[in-house]
Short mmCIF file of C-alpha atoms and ligand atoms in Angstrom, two decimals:
data_model
loop_
_atom_site.label_atom_id
_atom_site.label_comp_id
_atom_site.label_asym_id
_atom_site.label_seq_id
_atom_site.Cartn_x
_atom_site.Cartn_y
_atom_site.Cartn_z
CA UNK A 14 91.23 -24.85 210.74
CA UNK A 15 91.31 -21.35 212.07
CA UNK A 16 88.64 -19.07 210.67
CA UNK A 17 90.45 -15.78 210.91
CA UNK A 18 93.72 -16.60 209.13
CA UNK A 19 94.29 -13.00 207.85
CA UNK A 20 91.54 -10.10 208.12
CA UNK A 21 88.99 -10.30 210.63
CA UNK A 22 85.59 -11.56 209.54
CA UNK A 23 82.19 -11.01 210.59
CA UNK A 24 79.30 -13.17 209.65
CA UNK A 25 75.57 -11.98 210.46
CA UNK A 26 72.34 -13.60 209.41
CA UNK A 27 68.69 -13.01 209.76
CA UNK A 28 66.00 -15.40 209.96
CA UNK A 29 64.70 -16.63 206.55
CA UNK A 30 61.37 -15.35 206.28
CA UNK A 31 58.14 -17.55 205.54
CA UNK A 32 56.73 -16.36 202.17
CA UNK A 33 53.22 -17.17 202.88
CA UNK A 34 52.49 -13.28 203.45
CA UNK A 35 54.18 -10.13 202.41
CA UNK A 36 56.97 -8.54 204.63
CA UNK A 37 55.66 -6.18 207.48
CA UNK A 38 57.83 -4.14 209.94
CA UNK A 39 58.36 -7.06 212.11
CA UNK A 40 60.75 -8.68 209.46
CA UNK A 41 61.72 -5.27 208.59
CA UNK A 42 62.90 -4.70 212.32
CA UNK A 43 65.00 -7.75 212.40
CA UNK A 44 66.34 -7.14 209.12
CA UNK A 45 67.40 -3.48 209.65
CA UNK A 46 69.27 -4.79 212.77
CA UNK A 47 71.33 -7.18 210.85
CA UNK A 48 71.92 -4.50 208.53
CA UNK A 49 73.13 -1.88 211.27
CA UNK A 50 75.68 -4.62 212.42
CA UNK A 51 76.81 -5.63 209.09
CA UNK A 52 77.58 -2.05 207.96
CA UNK A 53 79.29 -1.13 211.62
CA UNK A 54 81.61 -4.06 211.14
CA UNK A 55 82.23 -3.25 207.48
CA UNK A 56 83.22 0.15 208.89
CA UNK A 57 85.47 -1.35 211.45
CA UNK A 58 87.58 -2.71 208.34
CA UNK A 59 86.32 -6.33 209.17
CA UNK A 60 85.48 -8.68 205.98
CA UNK A 61 81.76 -9.08 206.25
CA UNK A 62 79.21 -11.20 205.04
CA UNK A 63 75.55 -10.39 205.80
CA UNK A 64 72.95 -13.19 204.62
CA UNK A 65 69.23 -12.67 204.21
CA UNK A 66 66.75 -15.24 202.66
CA UNK A 67 63.16 -16.74 202.29
CA UNK A 68 61.76 -20.03 203.67
CA UNK A 69 59.75 -21.17 200.77
CA UNK A 70 58.83 -24.96 201.62
CA UNK A 71 56.49 -26.89 203.86
CA UNK A 72 52.71 -27.23 204.56
CA UNK A 73 52.19 -23.66 205.14
CA UNK A 74 53.52 -22.08 202.04
CA UNK A 75 51.63 -25.08 200.04
CA UNK A 76 48.51 -24.06 201.58
CA UNK A 77 48.92 -20.38 200.88
CA UNK A 78 49.99 -21.02 197.02
CA UNK A 79 46.75 -23.08 196.81
CA UNK A 80 44.48 -20.29 198.02
CA UNK A 81 45.89 -18.03 195.53
CA UNK A 82 45.36 -20.81 192.89
CA UNK A 83 49.22 -20.75 191.67
CA UNK A 84 51.75 -23.49 191.59
CA UNK A 85 53.89 -23.45 194.58
CA UNK A 86 56.93 -22.27 192.63
CA UNK A 87 55.36 -19.57 190.97
CA UNK A 88 53.76 -18.46 194.17
CA UNK A 89 57.08 -18.74 195.79
CA UNK A 90 58.94 -16.61 193.11
CA UNK A 91 56.35 -13.96 193.29
CA UNK A 92 56.32 -13.62 197.22
CA UNK A 93 60.27 -14.00 197.49
CA UNK A 94 60.68 -11.09 195.17
CA UNK A 95 58.33 -8.99 197.40
CA UNK A 96 61.19 -9.59 200.10
CA UNK A 97 63.65 -8.57 197.86
CA UNK A 98 62.14 -5.34 196.80
CA UNK A 99 61.58 -4.51 200.44
CA UNK A 100 65.13 -4.92 201.57
CA UNK A 101 65.85 -2.65 198.50
CA UNK A 102 63.29 -0.20 199.75
CA UNK A 103 64.89 -0.14 203.05
CA UNK A 104 68.38 0.37 202.06
CA UNK A 105 69.61 -3.27 203.17
CA UNK A 106 72.92 -3.81 202.18
CA UNK A 107 72.86 -7.68 202.22
CA UNK A 108 75.54 -9.83 200.35
CA UNK A 109 73.35 -12.68 199.43
CA UNK A 110 69.78 -13.59 199.50
CA UNK A 111 69.14 -17.54 199.79
CA UNK A 112 65.88 -18.93 198.69
CA UNK A 113 65.19 -22.76 199.85
CA UNK A 114 63.87 -23.66 196.67
CA UNK A 115 67.33 -23.04 194.84
CA UNK A 116 69.41 -25.84 193.70
CA UNK A 117 72.57 -24.53 195.87
CA UNK A 118 70.36 -25.20 198.96
CA UNK A 119 68.92 -28.27 198.10
CA UNK A 120 72.31 -29.80 197.62
CA UNK A 121 73.65 -28.65 200.48
CA UNK A 122 70.87 -29.95 202.87
CA UNK A 123 70.90 -33.25 200.98
CA UNK A 124 74.58 -33.64 201.81
CA UNK A 125 73.92 -32.66 205.34
CA UNK A 126 70.92 -35.08 205.96
CA UNK A 127 73.08 -38.00 204.03
CA UNK A 128 75.89 -37.50 206.41
CA UNK A 129 73.57 -37.53 209.66
CA UNK A 130 72.19 -40.52 208.62
CA UNK A 131 75.56 -42.25 207.76
CA UNK A 132 76.61 -41.13 211.27
CA UNK A 133 73.64 -42.94 212.79
CA UNK A 134 72.01 -39.97 214.34
CA UNK A 135 68.66 -40.71 212.58
CA UNK A 136 66.36 -43.52 213.25
CA UNK A 137 62.69 -44.05 212.16
CA UNK A 138 59.57 -44.18 214.44
CA UNK A 139 55.85 -43.55 214.46
CA UNK A 140 54.77 -40.33 215.62
CA UNK A 141 51.60 -38.74 216.71
CA UNK A 142 50.65 -35.42 218.13
CA UNK A 143 49.17 -32.07 217.59
CA UNK A 144 50.67 -30.07 214.59
CA UNK A 145 50.14 -26.48 213.92
CA UNK A 146 50.59 -25.38 210.33
CA UNK A 147 50.94 -21.61 211.22
CA UNK A 148 54.03 -22.60 213.48
CA UNK A 149 54.95 -25.69 211.38
CA UNK A 150 55.67 -27.70 214.39
CA UNK A 151 53.98 -30.04 216.91
CA UNK A 152 52.43 -28.78 219.91
CA UNK A 153 52.18 -30.38 223.40
CA UNK A 154 48.52 -30.81 224.93
CA UNK A 155 49.81 -28.12 227.70
CA UNK A 156 50.54 -25.59 224.81
CA UNK A 157 47.17 -25.60 223.30
CA UNK A 158 44.25 -23.28 224.30
CA UNK A 159 40.97 -25.08 223.63
CA UNK A 160 42.43 -27.12 220.99
CA UNK A 161 43.80 -24.17 219.23
CA UNK A 162 47.34 -22.97 218.97
CA UNK A 163 47.50 -19.59 220.98
CA UNK A 164 49.78 -17.94 218.57
CA UNK A 165 47.81 -18.67 215.24
CA UNK A 166 44.45 -19.07 216.46
CA UNK A 167 43.66 -21.92 214.38
CA UNK A 168 42.99 -25.51 215.42
CA UNK A 169 45.95 -27.94 215.58
CA UNK A 170 45.55 -31.18 213.58
CA UNK A 171 46.06 -34.58 214.97
CA UNK A 172 49.00 -36.27 212.99
CA UNK A 173 50.05 -39.87 213.04
CA UNK A 174 52.81 -40.75 210.68
CA UNK A 175 55.91 -42.46 210.27
CA UNK A 176 58.95 -40.18 210.61
CA UNK A 177 62.60 -39.96 210.81
CA UNK A 178 64.03 -38.59 214.18
CA UNK A 179 66.85 -36.88 215.26
CA UNK A 180 68.93 -38.18 218.26
CA UNK A 181 68.76 -34.74 220.17
CA UNK A 182 69.28 -35.97 223.51
CA UNK A 183 72.61 -37.02 222.74
CA UNK A 184 73.55 -33.38 222.24
CA UNK A 185 71.90 -31.49 225.13
CA UNK A 186 74.67 -31.65 227.75
CA UNK A 187 77.00 -30.25 225.40
CA UNK A 188 74.90 -27.47 224.26
CA UNK A 189 74.07 -26.40 227.81
CA UNK A 190 77.79 -26.61 228.55
CA UNK A 191 78.65 -24.21 225.38
CA UNK A 192 76.08 -21.91 226.51
CA UNK A 193 77.21 -21.51 230.35
CA UNK A 194 80.95 -21.45 229.11
CA UNK A 195 80.05 -18.48 226.82
CA UNK A 196 81.04 -20.36 223.85
CA UNK A 197 77.76 -20.02 222.26
CA UNK A 198 76.30 -16.58 223.65
CA UNK A 199 72.28 -15.98 223.88
CA UNK A 200 71.84 -12.32 224.23
CA UNK A 201 69.85 -10.78 226.32
CA UNK A 202 70.34 -12.92 229.39
CA UNK A 203 66.67 -13.59 229.95
CA UNK A 204 66.46 -15.57 226.60
CA UNK A 205 69.58 -17.43 227.60
CA UNK A 206 67.87 -18.31 230.80
CA UNK A 207 64.75 -19.28 228.85
CA UNK A 208 67.02 -21.61 226.87
CA UNK A 209 68.57 -23.19 229.60
CA UNK A 210 65.45 -24.17 231.34
CA UNK A 211 64.25 -25.50 228.19
CA UNK A 212 67.12 -27.54 228.11
CA UNK A 213 66.57 -28.93 231.82
CA UNK A 214 63.13 -30.27 230.56
CA UNK A 215 64.87 -33.29 229.05
CA UNK A 216 63.61 -32.54 225.38
CA UNK A 217 62.45 -35.57 223.20
CA UNK A 218 64.16 -36.24 219.91
CA UNK A 219 62.81 -34.29 217.22
CA UNK A 220 61.12 -35.48 213.68
CA UNK A 221 63.17 -34.26 210.79
CA UNK A 222 60.78 -35.72 208.00
CA UNK A 223 57.39 -35.43 207.16
CA UNK A 224 55.24 -38.03 205.32
CA UNK A 225 52.21 -36.39 203.82
CA UNK A 226 54.00 -32.99 203.13
CA UNK A 227 55.01 -32.97 199.39
CA UNK A 228 56.05 -29.34 199.02
CA UNK A 229 59.59 -29.82 200.48
CA UNK A 230 63.03 -31.51 199.60
CA UNK A 231 63.04 -35.30 199.49
CA UNK A 232 64.96 -37.02 202.03
CA UNK A 233 67.86 -38.51 200.09
CA UNK A 234 67.84 -41.82 202.00
CA UNK A 235 63.87 -42.18 201.78
CA UNK A 236 62.55 -40.08 199.02
CA UNK A 237 58.73 -41.09 200.15
CA UNK A 238 59.36 -38.47 202.87
CA UNK A 239 60.44 -34.72 202.75
CA UNK A 240 62.73 -32.99 205.08
CA UNK A 241 60.95 -31.39 207.55
CA UNK A 242 60.90 -27.54 206.83
CA UNK A 243 62.41 -26.27 209.88
CA UNK A 244 65.45 -28.79 209.50
CA UNK A 245 66.20 -27.64 206.10
CA UNK A 246 65.36 -24.06 206.76
CA UNK A 247 68.04 -23.87 209.53
CA UNK A 248 70.90 -25.02 207.09
CA UNK A 249 70.33 -21.95 204.94
CA UNK A 250 73.04 -20.25 207.03
CA UNK A 251 75.56 -22.61 205.83
CA UNK A 252 73.92 -23.46 202.39
CA UNK A 253 74.40 -19.94 201.50
CA UNK A 254 77.88 -20.24 202.29
CA UNK A 255 78.26 -23.34 200.11
CA UNK A 256 78.48 -26.25 202.59
CA UNK A 257 79.15 -29.63 201.42
CA UNK A 258 80.42 -32.78 203.26
CA UNK A 259 82.49 -33.50 200.20
CA UNK A 260 85.59 -31.46 200.78
CA UNK A 261 86.08 -30.82 197.20
CA UNK A 262 82.49 -28.99 197.07
CA UNK A 263 83.03 -27.26 199.78
CA UNK A 264 82.83 -23.45 199.28
CA UNK A 265 85.71 -21.07 200.12
CA UNK A 266 82.84 -18.97 201.48
CA UNK A 267 82.10 -21.62 204.19
CA UNK A 268 85.69 -21.94 205.39
CA UNK A 269 86.08 -18.02 205.61
CA UNK A 270 82.89 -17.13 207.75
CA UNK A 271 81.64 -20.06 209.34
CA UNK A 272 80.83 -20.26 212.36
CA UNK A 273 78.47 -17.02 212.18
CA UNK A 274 79.66 -14.20 214.63
CA UNK A 275 75.77 -13.12 215.27
CA UNK A 276 72.61 -14.66 214.44
CA UNK A 277 69.56 -12.30 214.55
CA UNK A 278 66.36 -14.14 215.69
CA UNK A 279 63.10 -13.51 217.11
CA UNK A 280 62.17 -14.99 220.65
CA UNK A 281 59.59 -17.36 219.36
CA UNK A 282 62.10 -19.21 217.13
CA UNK A 283 64.96 -19.55 219.91
CA UNK A 284 64.32 -23.43 220.59
CA UNK A 285 64.89 -24.12 217.05
CA UNK A 286 68.01 -21.96 216.76
CA UNK A 287 69.50 -22.18 220.20
CA UNK A 288 69.07 -25.87 220.84
CA UNK A 289 67.93 -27.93 217.46
CA UNK A 290 70.37 -26.03 215.42
CA UNK A 291 73.47 -26.53 217.42
CA UNK A 292 72.69 -30.14 217.98
CA UNK A 293 72.55 -30.69 214.20
CA UNK A 294 75.76 -28.84 213.91
CA UNK A 295 77.35 -30.89 216.58
CA UNK A 296 76.27 -34.24 215.03
CA UNK A 297 78.53 -33.28 212.00
CA UNK A 298 81.16 -31.78 214.34
CA UNK A 299 80.88 -28.47 212.94
CA UNK A 300 81.56 -25.29 215.07
CA UNK A 301 78.70 -23.42 216.64
CA UNK A 302 77.45 -19.91 215.95
CA UNK A 303 79.09 -17.72 218.26
CA UNK A 304 76.30 -15.66 219.52
CA UNK A 305 72.36 -15.36 219.01
CA UNK A 306 70.96 -11.80 219.54
CA UNK A 307 67.18 -12.50 220.35
CA UNK A 308 64.79 -9.90 219.54
CA UNK A 309 61.41 -9.38 221.28
CA UNK A 310 58.19 -8.79 219.57
CA UNK A 311 56.42 -5.74 219.22
CA UNK A 312 52.85 -4.85 218.40
CA UNK A 313 51.28 -2.06 216.49
CA UNK A 314 48.97 0.28 218.31
CA UNK A 315 48.95 -1.94 221.22
CA UNK A 316 47.67 -5.17 219.02
CA UNK A 317 49.42 -8.29 217.94
CA UNK A 318 49.88 -7.61 214.01
CA UNK A 319 47.76 -10.40 212.28
CA UNK A 320 46.33 -10.66 209.04
CA UNK A 321 42.84 -11.29 210.55
CA UNK A 322 42.97 -8.16 212.46
CA UNK A 323 43.71 -6.49 209.27
CA UNK A 324 46.48 -4.50 210.93
CA UNK A 325 49.56 -5.83 209.70
CA UNK A 326 52.13 -2.67 208.86
CA UNK A 327 53.97 -3.01 205.50
CA UNK A 328 57.32 -1.03 205.58
CA UNK A 329 56.34 0.90 202.75
CA UNK A 330 53.53 2.60 204.53
CA UNK A 331 56.19 3.99 207.04
CA UNK A 332 58.80 4.85 204.22
CA UNK A 333 56.02 6.73 202.36
CA UNK A 334 55.36 9.08 205.40
CA UNK A 335 58.98 9.02 206.97
CA UNK A 336 61.65 8.22 204.28
CA UNK A 337 63.81 5.33 204.53
CA UNK A 338 65.99 6.70 207.11
CA UNK A 339 62.96 8.10 209.23
CA UNK A 340 61.72 4.48 209.20
CA UNK A 341 64.85 2.90 210.24
CA UNK A 342 65.15 5.27 212.90
CA UNK A 343 61.46 5.01 214.06
CA UNK A 344 61.98 1.11 214.06
CA UNK A 345 65.09 1.08 215.79
CA UNK A 346 64.81 3.78 218.42
CA UNK A 347 61.61 2.78 220.23
CA UNK A 348 62.71 0.15 222.57
CA UNK A 349 65.76 -1.82 223.51
CA UNK A 350 66.61 -4.69 221.27
CA UNK A 351 65.56 -7.74 223.06
CA UNK A 352 62.42 -6.22 224.64
CA UNK A 353 59.04 -6.29 223.38
CA UNK A 354 57.45 -2.79 222.40
CA UNK A 355 54.89 -1.22 220.68
CA UNK A 356 54.71 0.95 217.65
CA UNK A 357 52.24 3.67 217.59
CA UNK A 358 51.66 5.65 214.44
CA UNK A 359 50.75 8.75 216.35
CA UNK A 360 53.87 8.61 218.49
CA UNK A 361 55.91 8.22 215.53
CA UNK A 362 55.28 11.63 214.00
CA UNK A 363 56.24 13.25 217.35
CA UNK A 364 59.50 11.16 217.66
CA UNK A 365 60.18 11.89 214.08
CA UNK A 366 59.98 15.67 214.54
CA UNK A 367 61.69 15.85 217.78
CA UNK A 368 64.48 13.50 217.29
CA UNK A 369 65.18 13.54 213.49
CA UNK A 370 63.63 17.15 212.35
CA UNK A 371 64.08 19.44 215.29
CA UNK A 372 67.17 17.71 216.70
CA UNK A 373 69.99 16.43 214.23
CA UNK A 374 68.58 17.96 211.17
CA UNK A 375 68.06 21.38 212.98
CA UNK A 376 71.80 21.06 214.23
CA UNK A 377 73.19 20.27 210.58
CA UNK A 378 71.34 23.18 209.23
CA UNK A 379 72.29 25.57 211.64
CA UNK A 380 76.08 24.86 211.70
CA UNK A 381 75.83 24.68 207.92
CA UNK A 382 74.44 28.18 207.71
CA UNK A 383 77.06 29.62 210.25
CA UNK A 384 79.84 28.03 208.19
CA UNK A 385 78.50 29.81 204.93
CA UNK A 386 77.95 32.99 206.83
CA UNK A 387 81.17 33.17 208.81
CA UNK A 388 83.70 31.07 207.30
CA UNK A 389 82.66 31.46 203.60
CA UNK A 390 81.96 27.72 203.18
CA UNK A 391 85.56 26.67 204.20
CA UNK A 392 86.11 24.11 206.68
CA UNK A 393 89.84 24.39 207.21
CA UNK A 394 91.79 22.45 209.68
CA UNK A 395 95.04 24.43 210.56
CA UNK A 396 97.08 23.04 213.19
CA UNK A 397 96.82 26.43 215.16
CA UNK A 398 92.80 26.09 214.97
CA UNK A 399 92.60 23.82 217.68
CA UNK A 400 89.52 21.53 217.92
CA UNK A 401 87.95 22.65 221.27
CA UNK A 402 85.43 19.87 221.44
CA UNK A 403 88.17 17.21 220.69
CA UNK A 404 87.49 15.43 224.06
CA UNK A 405 83.65 15.38 223.54
CA UNK A 406 84.25 13.94 219.96
CA UNK A 407 86.55 11.43 221.28
CA UNK A 408 83.84 10.67 224.03
CA UNK A 409 80.92 10.38 221.67
CA UNK A 410 82.74 7.97 219.58
CA UNK A 411 83.79 5.97 222.62
CA UNK A 412 80.58 5.70 224.05
CA UNK A 413 78.83 4.77 220.95
CA UNK A 414 81.59 2.08 220.05
CA UNK A 415 81.30 0.83 223.53
CA UNK A 416 77.48 0.40 223.32
CA UNK A 417 77.66 -1.54 219.90
CA UNK A 418 80.03 -3.74 221.19
CA UNK A 419 77.69 -4.71 224.14
CA UNK A 420 75.01 -5.00 221.44
CA UNK A 421 73.00 -2.02 222.95
CA UNK A 422 71.87 -1.03 219.61
CA UNK A 423 68.89 1.29 220.57
CA UNK A 424 71.17 2.79 223.17
CA UNK A 425 73.94 3.41 220.85
CA UNK A 426 71.78 5.11 218.34
CA UNK A 427 70.13 7.44 221.20
CA UNK A 428 73.73 8.33 222.23
CA UNK A 429 74.20 10.24 219.19
CA UNK A 430 70.93 12.06 219.64
CA UNK A 431 71.87 13.10 223.02
CA UNK A 432 75.29 14.23 221.99
CA UNK A 433 73.36 16.10 219.12
CA UNK A 434 71.09 17.66 221.78
CA UNK A 435 74.13 18.70 223.90
CA UNK A 436 75.78 20.43 220.74
CA UNK A 437 72.52 22.18 220.08
CA UNK A 438 72.39 23.46 223.97
CA UNK A 439 76.26 24.32 223.60
CA UNK A 440 75.58 26.80 220.76
CA UNK A 441 72.95 28.34 222.82
CA UNK A 442 75.35 28.96 225.37
CA UNK A 443 78.19 29.93 223.23
CA UNK A 444 75.94 32.62 221.23
CA UNK A 445 77.85 32.53 218.03
CA UNK A 446 75.66 35.78 216.62
CA UNK A 447 77.28 37.80 219.39
CA UNK A 448 80.79 36.30 219.14
CA UNK A 449 80.64 37.00 215.41
CA UNK A 450 81.07 40.73 216.45
CA UNK A 451 83.05 40.47 219.57
CA UNK A 452 85.46 37.48 218.82
CA UNK A 453 85.28 36.47 215.28
CA UNK A 454 88.48 34.14 215.82
CA UNK A 455 87.08 32.06 218.59
CA UNK A 456 83.84 31.65 216.54
CA UNK A 457 85.90 30.37 213.82
CA UNK A 458 87.50 27.91 216.03
CA UNK A 459 84.19 26.86 217.50
CA UNK A 460 82.65 26.34 214.47
CA UNK A 461 85.57 24.21 212.99
CA UNK A 462 85.04 22.16 216.24
CA UNK A 463 81.61 21.70 215.74
CA UNK A 464 81.89 20.48 212.10
CA UNK A 465 84.25 18.02 213.40
CA UNK A 466 81.60 16.81 215.90
CA UNK A 467 78.99 16.40 213.11
CA UNK A 468 81.41 14.61 211.16
CA UNK A 469 81.69 12.38 214.00
CA UNK A 470 78.14 11.81 214.54
CA UNK A 471 77.56 11.16 210.90
CA UNK A 472 80.28 8.66 210.69
CA UNK A 473 78.77 6.56 213.98
CA UNK A 474 75.04 7.34 212.70
CA UNK A 475 75.77 5.70 209.08
CA UNK A 476 75.19 2.27 209.70
CA UNK A 477 71.86 2.93 211.21
CA UNK A 478 70.68 5.75 208.79
CA UNK A 479 73.00 5.49 205.92
CA UNK A 480 71.99 8.18 203.54
CA UNK A 481 71.75 10.77 206.45
CA UNK A 482 75.16 9.65 207.86
CA UNK A 483 76.75 9.83 204.44
CA UNK A 484 75.15 13.43 203.81
CA UNK A 485 76.50 14.72 206.98
CA UNK A 486 79.96 13.34 206.57
CA UNK A 487 80.11 14.86 203.11
CA UNK A 488 78.82 18.12 204.21
CA UNK A 489 81.28 18.69 206.98
CA UNK A 490 84.34 16.73 205.64
CA UNK A 491 86.03 19.66 204.67
CA UNK A 492 87.68 21.73 203.28
CA UNK A 493 84.65 22.81 201.25
CA UNK A 494 81.20 22.60 203.24
CA UNK A 495 78.84 20.79 200.86
CA UNK A 496 75.30 21.62 201.49
CA UNK A 497 73.40 18.54 202.30
CA UNK A 498 69.98 20.30 202.04
CA UNK A 499 67.10 19.71 204.48
CA UNK A 500 67.65 16.17 206.07
CA UNK A 501 64.48 15.79 207.62
CA UNK A 502 61.41 17.98 206.34
CA UNK A 503 59.03 18.39 209.66
CA UNK A 504 55.82 16.19 209.28
CA UNK A 505 52.44 17.64 210.82
N1 MSP B 681 60.56 -19.12 208.36
C1 MSP B 681 61.03 -19.05 209.99
C2 MSP B 681 62.33 -18.66 210.42
C3 MSP B 681 63.41 -19.79 209.69
S1 MSP B 681 65.09 -19.22 210.21
C4 MSP B 681 65.94 -20.55 209.67
C5 MSP B 681 60.11 -17.86 210.39
N2 MSP B 681 59.69 -17.00 209.64
S2 MSP B 681 58.79 -15.60 209.79
O1 MSP B 681 58.57 -14.95 208.71
O2 MSP B 681 57.59 -16.30 210.66
O3 MSP B 681 59.77 -14.59 210.56
C6 MSP B 681 59.93 -14.64 211.99
C7 MSP B 681 61.20 -13.52 212.35
O4 MSP B 681 60.44 -12.22 212.13
C8 MSP B 681 60.99 -13.52 213.67
O5 MSP B 681 61.78 -14.33 214.51
C9 MSP B 681 61.28 -11.93 214.04
O6 MSP B 681 62.69 -11.93 213.81
C10 MSP B 681 60.74 -11.29 212.65
N3 MSP B 681 59.30 -10.88 213.35
C11 MSP B 681 58.26 -11.40 212.93
N4 MSP B 681 57.12 -10.67 213.47
C12 MSP B 681 57.68 -9.79 214.35
C13 MSP B 681 57.30 -8.68 215.21
N5 MSP B 681 56.01 -8.57 215.56
N6 MSP B 681 58.11 -8.20 216.02
C14 MSP B 681 59.59 -8.30 216.16
N7 MSP B 681 59.92 -9.18 215.11
C15 MSP B 681 59.13 -9.96 214.21
O7 MSP B 681 59.84 -18.09 211.53
#
């Protein structure tokens, strides 16, 4: 059934985050990127669905709740709420948030697993291997460093249990073909190459259940086992759309929005998303996501953020210092999406001042002041008052849109700051204070054209810095100038 029957739709997802710890800027980063895409596509007039969620089952969460001395569900309620609050703080305009402990998720997952079993893609076998609770996955001998998980710096546990397995191997050639044909894109290219090389390694079938983890969804065909947390977590992307194998229970949302247009993930979870997830979908003959945008990892002041180092940066810390839009800017502007990067607090003050206070902030306030002084606050657009920079405005928007279409999110954002720098320079060259005395009519034309440019910049900026973008657009929409006040107070 074709997905886009009438209006074009756009479905974007974030990973659902583990709730064993509070949200940090790593989580904020991928969520803001998804928010930018969702807002951008809404502005393009597409019917957009933006999903977020929390990953609440499994051994890792059970362990964290035990440490807190709380029953698992109570712990999950408290922690999931912290993510919700964080998204509110960061002005994330998501459409729905799924929790894996919700009934709607469980029902969808049970229906999916039952169907896999019915179609004979699941078999039982004995399994043993090294398991890292931090990653919630089995590691190979080769991946261990002195018996420890290199990511979580904790000893892996030897586990031997009866498990149910999914016939992954059967689907690997098809997945490879879908990637190579561009039917399931993995961006950037180097992440695609990583996935393709994994596919060539003849991956073994993977376990879909756990024998000794009680905190999970019971396997419908053997309730002595729970569903492996990754297998149910991946299904959040369709459970939020009300997926069911029974047509009558299938949600309208699923019909409308699946397959996802963009799934935002981090590079460390690409094997699960770009191989295991498509394989599960293929087993039920469901369409595959169109694109994975795979983000890099960033360090904080040169170090990996970790609880043990005590350097986990909460989004709130940045917001208190730089404001919501300031924080969104600082996270998105430092390095291209897909690359690894570093967030250094010292550099943040400089970046904030240079780009926000001194560049765009200054431009808005100087043009606003001139409009009040020379145009008595009127931004009229009479036909005879030609827009001098019409071409420039067109190219600002075209360049920005082209970069967005190529998923060059950081570059698209920075292109607006380049435009703002150019306009600041242009004003210096034009010398409005002189023109006011010698050629007031020409100055008027310039001012109308500059406000138009700012309106364009505000419109493009809005998905990234929603409040700022809205204030700039309102200020220069005309016919009355609406003073936006100081957008970004300078920080010392
Ligand atoms: N629960 C799984 C995902 C299941 S999705 C079906 C999980 N959760 S997580 O809480 O560990 O979040 C991982 C994601 O958070 C990464 O893939 C990435 O998007 C984001 N980041 C976490 N730390 C990050 C950085 N230091 N830098 C950039 N992004 C980071 O894995």
